[in-house]
CSV table of C-alpha atoms in Angstrom, one decimal:
chain,number,residue,atom,x,y,z
R,1352,MET,CA,182.0,-4.8,-94.0
R,1353,LEU,CA,179.9,-3.4,-91.2
R,1354,GLU,CA,182.8,-3.4,-88.7
R,1355,ASP,CA,185.0,-1.5,-91.1
R,1356,ILE,CA,182.6,1.4,-91.5
R,1357,PHE,CA,181.8,1.3,-87.7
R,1358,PRO,CA,185.2,1.1,-85.9
R,1359,ALA,CA,183.5,2.1,-82.6
R,1360,ALA,CA,181.9,-1.3,-82.2
R,1361,LYS,CA,184.6,-2.7,-79.8
R,1362,ARG,CA,184.4,0.4,-77.6
R,1363,ILE,CA,180.5,0.2,-77.4
R,1364,ILE,CA,180.6,-3.5,-76.6
R,1365,ALA,CA,183.0,-2.9,-73.7
R,1366,GLU,CA,180.7,-0.1,-72.5
R,1367,ILE,CA,177.7,-2.4,-72.5
R,1368,SER,CA,179.6,-5.0,-70.5
R,1369,SER,CA,180.9,-2.4,-68.0
R,1370,SER,CA,177.3,-1.3,-67.4
R,1371,PHE,CA,176.7,-4.5,-65.4
R,1372,LYS,CA,179.7,-3.7,-63.2
R,1373,ARG,CA,178.8,-0.1,-62.8
R,1374,ASP,CA,175.2,-0.8,-61.8
R,1375,PRO,CA,174.7,-4.0,-59.8
R,1376,LYS,CA,171.0,-3.3,-59.7
R,1377,LEU,CA,170.6,-3.2,-63.4
R,1378,LYS,CA,167.1,-4.7,-64.1
R,1379,SER,CA,166.2,-4.3,-67.8
R,1380,PHE,CA,167.5,-3.8,-71.4
R,1381,GLU,CA,165.7,-2.2,-74.3
R,1382,ILE,CA,166.5,-1.0,-77.8
R,1383,ILE,CA,165.8,2.7,-78.1
R,1384,PRO,CA,164.2,3.7,-81.5
R,1385,GLN,CA,166.8,6.1,-83.0
R,1386,PRO,CA,167.3,5.8,-86.8
R,1387,GLU,CA,170.4,8.0,-87.0
R,1388,SER,CA,173.6,8.5,-85.0
R,1389,GLN,CA,173.7,11.5,-82.7
R,1390,ASN,CA,177.5,11.6,-82.6
R,1391,LYS,CA,177.6,10.3,-79.1
R,1392,SER,CA,177.5,6.9,-77.4
R,1393,PRO,CA,174.4,4.9,-78.2
R,1394,VAL,CA,174.5,3.3,-74.8
R,1395,HIS,CA,172.2,4.7,-72.1
R,1396,LEU,CA,172.1,3.7,-68.5
R,1397,VAL,CA,169.3,5.4,-66.6
R,1398,GLU,CA,167.6,4.4,-63.3
R,1399,HIS,CA,168.9,0.8,-63.5
R,1400,CYS,CA,167.8,0.4,-67.1
R,1401,LEU,CA,170.1,-0.2,-70.0
R,1402,GLY,CA,169.3,1.1,-73.5
R,1403,LEU,CA,170.9,0.9,-76.9
R,1404,GLU,CA,170.0,3.1,-79.8
R,1405,SER,CA,168.6,1.1,-82.7
R,1406,TRP,CA,170.8,2.5,-85.4
R,1407,SER,CA,173.9,0.8,-83.9
R,1408,VAL,CA,172.3,-2.6,-83.4
R,1409,PRO,CA,173.2,-4.2,-86.8
R,1410,HIS,CA,176.8,-2.9,-86.7
R,1411,ILE,CA,177.5,-4.1,-83.1
R,1412,PHE,CA,175.8,-7.4,-83.5
R,1413,TYR,CA,177.6,-8.3,-86.7
R,1414,TYR,CA,180.9,-7.4,-85.1
R,1415,ALA,CA,180.2,-9.5,-82.0
R,1416,TYR,CA,178.8,-12.4,-84.0
R,1417,ARG,CA,181.8,-12.6,-86.4
R,1418,ASN,CA,184.4,-12.3,-83.7
R,1419,ILE,CA,182.8,-14.9,-81.5
R,1420,ASN,CA,182.6,-17.4,-84.3
R,1421,GLU,CA,186.2,-16.7,-85.2
R,1422,ILE,CA,187.3,-17.3,-81.5
R,1423,SER,CA,185.2,-20.5,-81.2
R,1424,SER,CA,186.8,-22.0,-84.3
R,1425,LYS,CA,190.2,-22.0,-82.5
R,1426,ASN,CA,191.5,-24.9,-80.4
R,1427,TYR,CA,190.5,-25.1,-76.7
R,1428,ARG,CA,193.5,-23.4,-75.3
R,1429,SER,CA,193.5,-20.5,-77.7
R,1430,LYS,CA,189.7,-20.1,-77.4
R,1431,PHE,CA,189.9,-18.9,-73.8
R,1432,LYS,CA,193.2,-17.1,-74.0
R,1433,ASP,CA,191.4,-13.7,-73.5
R,1434,PRO,CA,188.2,-14.6,-71.5
R,1435,GLU,CA,187.3,-11.0,-70.7
R,1436,SER,CA,187.1,-10.1,-74.4
R,1437,LEU,CA,185.1,-13.2,-75.2
R,1438,SER,CA,182.8,-12.5,-72.2
R,1439,ASN,CA,182.2,-8.9,-73.5
R,1440,LEU,CA,181.3,-10.1,-77.0
R,1441,LEU,CA,179.0,-12.8,-75.6
R,1442,THR,CA,177.2,-10.3,-73.3
R,1443,THR,CA,176.3,-8.0,-76.2
R,1444,ALA,CA,175.4,-10.7,-78.7
R,1445,LEU,CA,173.2,-12.5,-76.2
R,1446,LEU,CA,171.5,-9.3,-75.1
R,1447,LEU,CA,170.5,-8.6,-78.7
R,1448,ASN,CA,169.8,-12.2,-79.7
R,1449,PRO,CA,169.5,-14.7,-76.8
R,1450,GLY,CA,168.3,-17.5,-79.0
R,1451,ILE,CA,171.8,-18.7,-80.1
R,1452,VAL,CA,172.6,-21.9,-78.2
R,1453,THR,CA,176.2,-22.0,-79.2
R,1454,PHE,CA,176.8,-18.7,-77.4
R,1455,TRP,CA,175.2,-19.9,-74.2
R,1456,ASN,CA,177.4,-23.0,-74.3
R,1457,LEU,CA,180.5,-20.8,-74.6
R,1458,ARG,CA,179.3,-18.8,-71.6
R,1459,ARG,CA,178.8,-22.1,-69.7
R,1460,GLN,CA,182.4,-23.0,-70.5
R,1461,LEU,CA,183.7,-19.6,-69.2
R,1462,LEU,CA,181.7,-20.2,-66.0
R,1463,GLU,CA,183.1,-23.7,-65.6
R,1464,LEU,CA,186.6,-22.4,-66.0
R,1465,GLY,CA,186.0,-19.8,-63.2
R,1466,HIS,CA,186.0,-16.7,-65.4
R,1467,LEU,CA,182.4,-15.9,-64.6
R,1468,CYS,CA,180.5,-15.9,-61.3
R,1469,PRO,CA,177.2,-17.9,-61.0
R,1470,CYS,CA,175.4,-15.0,-59.2
R,1471,ASP,CA,176.5,-12.5,-61.8
R,1472,GLU,CA,175.3,-14.8,-64.5
R,1473,LEU,CA,171.9,-15.1,-62.9
R,1474,HIS,CA,171.8,-11.3,-62.9
R,1475,PHE,CA,172.8,-11.1,-66.5
R,1476,SER,CA,170.2,-13.6,-67.7
R,1477,LEU,CA,167.6,-11.7,-65.7
R,1478,VAL,CA,168.4,-8.6,-67.7
R,1479,VAL,CA,168.2,-10.6,-70.9
R,1480,LEU,CA,164.7,-11.9,-69.9
R,1481,SER,CA,163.5,-8.3,-69.5
R,1482,PHE,CA,164.1,-7.9,-73.3
R,1483,LYS,CA,163.2,-11.4,-74.4
R,1484,PRO,CA,160.8,-12.8,-71.7
R,1485,LYS,CA,159.9,-16.0,-73.6
R,1486,CYS,CA,163.3,-17.1,-74.7
R,1487,GLY,CA,163.7,-20.8,-73.6
R,1488,ASP,CA,167.5,-20.8,-73.9
R,1489,VAL,CA,167.7,-18.1,-71.2
R,1490,PHE,CA,165.6,-20.3,-68.8
R,1491,ASN,CA,167.7,-23.3,-69.7
R,1492,TYR,CA,170.8,-21.4,-68.8
R,1493,ARG,CA,169.3,-20.3,-65.5
R,1494,ARG,CA,168.3,-23.9,-64.7
R,1495,TRP,CA,171.8,-25.1,-65.4
R,1496,ILE,CA,173.2,-22.6,-62.9
R,1497,LEU,CA,170.5,-23.2,-60.3
R,1498,SER,CA,171.0,-26.9,-60.4
R,1499,LYS,CA,174.6,-26.3,-59.3
R,1500,LEU,CA,173.5,-23.9,-56.5
R,1501,PHE,CA,170.8,-26.3,-55.3
R,1502,LYS,CA,173.3,-29.1,-55.2
R,1503,GLU,CA,175.5,-27.0,-52.9
R,1504,ASP,CA,172.5,-25.9,-50.8
R,1505,PRO,CA,169.4,-28.1,-51.3
R,1506,GLY,CA,167.3,-26.2,-48.8
R,1507,ASN,CA,167.7,-22.7,-50.2
R,1508,SER,CA,164.1,-21.7,-50.4
R,1509,SER,CA,165.0,-18.1,-51.2
R,1510,LEU,CA,166.2,-19.2,-54.7
R,1511,VAL,CA,162.8,-20.6,-55.5
R,1512,GLU,CA,161.0,-17.5,-54.3
R,1513,THR,CA,163.3,-15.3,-56.4
R,1514,GLU,CA,162.7,-17.5,-59.5
R,1515,PHE,CA,159.0,-17.3,-58.9
R,1516,GLN,CA,159.1,-13.5,-58.9
R,1517,ILE,CA,161.2,-13.6,-62.1
R,1518,VAL,CA,158.6,-15.9,-63.7
R,1519,LEU,CA,155.8,-13.5,-62.7
R,1520,ARG,CA,157.6,-10.6,-64.3
R,1521,ALA,CA,158.3,-12.6,-67.5
R,1522,ALA,CA,154.7,-13.8,-67.7
R,1523,GLU,CA,153.5,-10.2,-67.3
R,1524,ASN,CA,155.6,-9.1,-70.3
R,1525,TYR,CA,154.6,-12.0,-72.5
R,1526,ALA,CA,151.2,-13.6,-72.2
R,1527,CYS,CA,150.8,-17.4,-72.0
R,1528,ASN,CA,154.5,-17.7,-71.4
R,1529,TYR,CA,155.0,-21.5,-71.4
R,1530,ASN,CA,158.7,-21.4,-71.0
R,1531,ALA,CA,158.5,-19.2,-67.9
R,1532,TRP,CA,155.9,-21.4,-66.1
R,1533,ASN,CA,157.8,-24.5,-67.2
R,1534,HIS,CA,160.9,-23.1,-65.6
R,1535,CYS,CA,158.9,-22.4,-62.4
R,1536,LEU,CA,157.6,-25.9,-62.5
R,1537,TRP,CA,161.2,-27.2,-62.5
R,1538,CYS,CA,162.0,-25.1,-59.5
R,1539,ILE,CA,159.2,-26.4,-57.2
R,1540,GLN,CA,160.8,-29.8,-57.2
R,1541,PHE,CA,163.3,-28.3,-54.7
R,1542,VAL,CA,160.5,-27.1,-52.4
R,1543,THR,CA,160.2,-29.4,-49.4
R,1544,SER,CA,157.9,-27.3,-47.2
R,1545,PRO,CA,154.1,-27.4,-47.7
R,1546,ASN,CA,153.9,-23.9,-46.4
R,1547,GLU,CA,156.1,-22.6,-49.2
R,1548,LEU,CA,153.8,-24.2,-51.7
R,1549,LEU,CA,150.8,-22.7,-50.1
R,1550,SER,CA,152.5,-19.3,-50.2
R,1551,LEU,CA,153.0,-19.8,-54.0
R,1552,LEU,CA,149.3,-20.6,-54.4
R,1553,ALA,CA,148.3,-17.6,-52.4
R,1554,GLN,CA,150.5,-15.3,-54.5
R,1555,LEU,CA,149.0,-16.9,-57.6
R,1556,ASP,CA,145.4,-16.3,-56.7
R,1557,THR,CA,145.3,-12.7,-57.6
R,1558,TRP,CA,147.6,-13.2,-60.6
R,1559,THR,CA,145.4,-16.0,-62.0
R,1560,SER,CA,142.2,-13.9,-61.6
R,1561,GLN,CA,143.8,-11.2,-63.8
R,1562,HIS,CA,145.0,-13.7,-66.5
R,1563,VAL,CA,142.0,-16.0,-67.0
R,1564,SER,CA,143.0,-17.0,-70.5
R,1565,ASP,CA,146.5,-18.2,-69.5
R,1566,HIS,CA,146.6,-21.9,-69.8
R,1567,SER,CA,150.2,-22.0,-68.7
R,1568,VAL,CA,149.6,-20.5,-65.2
R,1569,LEU,CA,146.6,-22.8,-64.6
R,1570,SER,CA,148.7,-25.8,-65.6
R,1571,PHE,CA,151.3,-24.6,-63.1
R,1572,ARG,CA,148.6,-24.3,-60.4
R,1573,GLN,CA,147.7,-27.9,-61.0
R,1574,SER,CA,151.3,-29.0,-60.5
R,1575,VAL,CA,151.6,-27.0,-57.3
R,1576,ILE,CA,148.4,-28.6,-55.9
R,1577,LYS,CA,149.5,-32.1,-56.7
R,1578,ARG,CA,153.0,-31.4,-55.3
R,1579,PHE,CA,151.5,-30.0,-52.1
R,1580,ASN,CA,149.1,-32.9,-51.5
R,1581,ALA,CA,151.8,-35.5,-52.3
R,1582,LEU,CA,154.2,-33.8,-49.9
R,1583,TYR,CA,151.6,-33.2,-47.1
R,1584,ILE,CA,150.1,-36.7,-47.2
R,1585,SER,CA,153.6,-38.3,-47.1
R,1586,MET,CA,154.5,-36.6,-43.8
R,1587,GLN,CA,153.9,-38.5,-40.6
R,1588,VAL,CA,153.6,-35.3,-38.7
R,1589,PRO,CA,152.5,-32.4,-41.0
R,1590,PRO,CA,153.8,-29.0,-39.9
R,1591,PRO,CA,151.5,-26.1,-39.0
R,1592,LEU,CA,150.2,-24.4,-42.1
R,1593,ASN,CA,149.6,-20.8,-43.2
R,1594,VAL,CA,146.6,-19.8,-41.1
R,1595,GLN,CA,145.1,-17.5,-43.7
R,1596,TYR,CA,145.1,-20.0,-46.5
R,1597,LEU,CA,144.1,-22.8,-44.1
R,1598,ASN,CA,141.0,-20.8,-43.2
R,1599,LEU,CA,140.0,-20.6,-46.8
R,1600,VAL,CA,140.5,-24.4,-47.2
R,1601,SER,CA,138.4,-25.0,-44.1
R,1602,GLU,CA,135.6,-22.8,-45.2
R,1603,SER,CA,135.6,-24.6,-48.6
R,1604,ILE,CA,135.1,-27.9,-46.9
R,1605,LYS,CA,132.3,-26.7,-44.7
R,1606,CYS,CA,130.6,-25.1,-47.7
R,1607,PHE,CA,130.1,-28.6,-49.0
R,1608,LEU,CA,129.2,-30.3,-45.7
R,1609,GLU,CA,127.3,-27.9,-43.5
R,1610,LYS,CA,123.9,-28.0,-45.1
R,1611,GLY,CA,123.4,-31.7,-45.5
R,1612,LYS,CA,123.1,-34.9,-43.5
R,1613,ILE,CA,126.2,-34.1,-41.5
R,1614,SER,CA,125.7,-32.0,-38.4
R,1615,ASP,CA,127.3,-28.6,-38.0
R,1616,SER,CA,129.6,-29.9,-35.2
R,1617,THR,CA,130.7,-32.9,-37.4
R,1618,ALA,CA,131.3,-30.6,-40.4
R,1619,GLU,CA,133.4,-28.3,-38.1
R,1620,VAL,CA,135.5,-31.3,-37.0
R,1621,ILE,CA,136.1,-32.6,-40.6
R,1622,SER,CA,136.9,-29.2,-41.9
R,1623,SER,CA,139.5,-28.6,-39.2
R,1624,SER,CA,141.1,-32.0,-39.4
R,1625,SER,CA,144.6,-32.2,-40.8
R,1626,SER,CA,143.6,-35.2,-43.0
R,1627,SER,CA,141.0,-33.1,-44.7
R,1628,ILE,CA,143.4,-30.4,-45.8
R,1629,PRO,CA,144.4,-32.0,-49.2
R,1630,VAL,CA,140.8,-32.5,-50.4
R,1631,GLY,CA,139.9,-29.1,-49.0
R,1632,LEU,CA,142.6,-27.5,-51.1
R,1633,VAL,CA,141.0,-29.1,-54.2
R,1634,LEU,CA,137.5,-28.0,-53.2
R,1635,HIS,CA,138.8,-24.5,-52.7
R,1636,GLU,CA,140.2,-24.6,-56.2
R,1637,LEU,CA,136.8,-25.8,-57.5
R,1638,LEU,CA,134.9,-22.9,-55.8
R,1639,SER,CA,137.5,-20.4,-57.0
R,1640,ASN,CA,137.2,-21.7,-60.5
R,1641,SER,CA,133.4,-21.4,-60.4
R,1642,GLU,CA,133.6,-17.8,-59.4
R,1643,LEU,CA,136.1,-17.0,-62.2
R,1644,ILE,CA,133.9,-18.7,-64.9
R,1645,LEU,CA,130.8,-16.9,-63.7
R,1646,ARG,CA,132.7,-13.5,-63.6
R,1647,TYR,CA,134.6,-13.9,-66.8
R,1648,SER,CA,132.6,-15.9,-69.4
R,1649,GLY,CA,133.9,-17.5,-72.5
R,1650,HIS,CA,137.4,-18.5,-71.4
R,1651,GLU,CA,138.4,-22.0,-72.5
R,1652,ALA,CA,141.4,-22.1,-70.1
R,1653,LEU,CA,139.1,-21.9,-67.1
R,1654,TRP,CA,137.0,-24.8,-68.3
R,1655,ALA,CA,140.1,-26.9,-69.1
R,1656,HIS,CA,141.3,-26.2,-65.5
R,1657,ARG,CA,137.9,-27.4,-64.2
R,1658,ARG,CA,138.3,-30.7,-65.9
R,1659,PHE,CA,141.6,-31.3,-64.0
R,1660,ILE,CA,139.9,-30.4,-60.7
R,1661,MET,CA,137.1,-32.8,-61.2
R,1662,PHE,CA,139.3,-35.6,-62.5
R,1663,TYR,CA,141.7,-35.1,-59.6
R,1664,LEU,CA,138.9,-34.9,-57.1
R,1665,PHE,CA,137.1,-38.0,-58.2
R,1666,ASN,CA,140.0,-40.2,-58.9
R,1667,PHE,CA,142.3,-39.3,-56.0
R,1668,PHE,CA,139.9,-38.4,-53.2
R,1669,LEU,CA,136.5,-39.8,-54.0
R,1670,ASN,CA,137.7,-43.2,-55.1
R,1671,GLU,CA,136.1,-45.9,-52.9
R,1672,SER,CA,138.4,-48.7,-54.0
R,1673,PRO,CA,139.7,-50.6,-51.0
R,1674,SER,CA,143.2,-50.7,-52.5
R,1675,SER,CA,143.4,-47.0,-53.1
R,1676,ASP,CA,145.2,-44.6,-50.8
R,1677,SER,CA,142.8,-41.8,-51.9
R,1678,ASN,CA,140.3,-42.6,-49.1
R,1679,PHE,CA,140.9,-39.4,-47.1
R,1680,PHE,CA,137.9,-39.7,-44.9
R,1681,ARG,CA,139.0,-42.4,-42.4
R,1682,ILE,CA,137.0,-43.8,-39.5
R,1683,CYS,CA,138.4,-41.6,-36.8
R,1684,LYS,CA,137.7,-40.7,-33.2
R,1685,PHE,CA,137.2,-37.2,-32.0
R,1686,SER,CA,137.8,-36.1,-28.4
R,1687,GLN,CA,134.9,-33.9,-27.5
R,1688,VAL,CA,135.7,-32.6,-23.9
R,1689,HIS,CA,133.7,-29.6,-22.8
R,1690,ALA,CA,134.7,-27.3,-20.0
R,1691,GLY,CA,133.4,-28.6,-16.7
R,1692,GLU,CA,132.3,-31.9,-18.2
R,1693,SER,CA,134.0,-35.2,-17.4
R,1694,SER,CA,131.4,-37.7,-18.5
R,1695,PRO,CA,132.9,-40.7,-20.3
R,1696,LYS,CA,130.2,-40.6,-23.0
R,1697,ASN,CA,131.6,-37.2,-24.1
R,1698,ASP,CA,135.2,-38.4,-24.3
R,1699,GLU,CA,134.9,-40.0,-27.7
R,1700,LYS,CA,132.5,-39.5,-30.6
R,1701,LEU,CA,132.7,-41.7,-33.6
R,1702,LEU,CA,132.4,-39.7,-36.8
R,1703,ILE,CA,130.6,-40.8,-40.0
R,1704,SER,CA,132.4,-43.7,-41.7
R,1705,SER,CA,134.7,-43.2,-44.6
R,1706,SER,CA,132.4,-44.6,-47.3
R,1707,GLU,CA,129.4,-42.5,-46.1
R,1708,ASN,CA,131.5,-39.4,-46.1
R,1709,ILE,CA,132.7,-40.1,-49.6
R,1710,GLU,CA,129.2,-40.8,-50.9
R,1711,PHE,CA,127.8,-37.6,-49.3
R,1712,LEU,CA,130.6,-35.4,-50.6
R,1713,LYS,CA,130.1,-37.0,-54.1
R,1714,SER,CA,126.5,-36.1,-54.1
R,1715,GLU,CA,127.2,-32.5,-52.9
R,1716,VAL,CA,129.8,-31.9,-55.6
R,1717,LEU,CA,127.6,-33.3,-58.4
R,1718,ASN,CA,124.6,-31.3,-57.2
R,1719,ARG,CA,126.6,-28.2,-57.1
R,1720,GLU,CA,128.1,-28.9,-60.6
R,1721,ARG,CA,124.6,-29.3,-62.0
R,1722,LYS,CA,123.4,-26.0,-60.5
R,1723,PHE,CA,126.6,-24.3,-61.6
R,1724,LEU,CA,126.1,-25.4,-65.2
R,1725,ASP,CA,122.6,-24.0,-65.1
R,1726,LEU,CA,124.0,-20.6,-64.0
R,1727,SER,CA,126.6,-20.5,-66.9
R,1728,THR,CA,126.1,-17.7,-69.4
R,1729,PRO,CA,125.2,-18.1,-73.1
R,1730,ASN,CA,128.9,-17.2,-73.9
R,1731,ASP,CA,129.9,-20.4,-72.1
R,1732,SER,CA,127.2,-22.7,-73.6
R,1733,HIS,CA,129.7,-24.3,-76.0
R,1734,HIS,CA,132.3,-24.9,-73.2
R,1735,SER,CA,129.6,-26.2,-70.8
R,1736,ASP,CA,128.3,-28.6,-73.4
R,1737,LYS,CA,131.8,-29.9,-74.0
R,1738,TYR,CA,132.4,-30.1,-70.3
R,1739,LYS,CA,129.2,-32.2,-69.8
R,1740,LYS,CA,130.3,-34.7,-72.5
R,1741,TRP,CA,133.8,-34.9,-70.9
R,1742,VAL,CA,132.3,-35.6,-67.4
R,1743,ASN,CA,130.1,-38.3,-68.9
R,1744,LYS,CA,132.9,-40.0,-70.8
R,1745,MET,CA,135.8,-39.6,-68.3
R,1746,LEU,CA,133.9,-39.8,-65.0
R,1747,LYS,CA,131.0,-41.9,-66.1
R,1748,LEU,CA,128.5,-39.3,-64.7
R,1749,ASN,CA,125.4,-37.8,-66.3
R,1750,PHE,CA,124.2,-34.5,-64.8
R,1751,ASP,CA,120.8,-35.0,-66.3
R,1752,GLU,CA,120.2,-38.0,-64.2
R,1753,ILE,CA,121.3,-36.4,-60.9
R,1754,GLN,CA,118.5,-35.6,-58.6
R,1755,GLU,CA,118.3,-32.2,-57.1
R,1756,GLY,CA,119.9,-32.2,-53.7
R,1757,VAL,CA,121.3,-29.9,-51.1
R,1758,GLY,CA,124.0,-27.4,-51.8
R,1759,SER,CA,124.0,-24.5,-54.1
R,1760,PHE,CA,126.3,-21.7,-55.2
């Protein structure tokens, strides 16, 4: 047997576990290519990075695997008689192969019994993710721990920010990391501040532009946008928002309004109105998507994201149904008081009615879409043709029948 010809397995396993105690800032684990033993410890701890020489891996894993199964086959009382030894075995086994659900369940039991600390476990799973960034079982374990922490402290926004940074790192190490972004999607349900969601989007802007083929991150963006709008619209008194991102949203709205039938002053009012922020966020996403498609041609993920934007825009914001809550352009009054003026005629100015605003914005979006499709490169011809058919089928619109109007990219 492998453990018989490698009696040092127990000592090496203990050394691996002690590395987490010796270095609280441990951040990664890797297997170091080394086909033969060098008559020294195969465990290396350098600059917060843990390494294990490859020649020792089969011996150590077999030893840990066999002993864990032997312990888990015992009755409940005997199983946890020596929790430290079991914890050490699990640490090594899960570092080398984190896809064993039974081992994670044993670790859950150790935590429930108080033999492990939740914060230490989050740190351990973070190190595991550095080696296996797409392992869904690791993210499941983190969610299980986080659900307990969120229950104790529901408003802990720092936990969400930490998880977001961990997801970014995992997504960098493994492209199109569905499990990582799905984990982040689970986390944003605990975000109750619109500003925190805007902060996530702002951080994602650069990352998205560098990973234009990643369907997972674009799907996550969609969820954040919907979460922000639902949260923001439900608030009776929305809080002050991030000024920098708010300016981008305001400029996006004015980009669609300022050159048409609406006057510059009216466009300025609408773009700065709090009720326009949700639709402005979607328009900003549409403009950003246009820039990415024109800059990086031939990426299907960007076109799929554009479908979401258009569907969400037309069905949630540009729906004129009287029973719909999507009518964001309400008939509103605007106080226009100039310095030194007190004339009653300047006290109130009735803006364009809701239906007129919707109709105008619709025509602007469609005209821009038609012109955008004319600018698409030959590499995107296949995607643009499919997009036109989708718009025709799902939104009941035909770009060939749209008359040329104002607005252009």
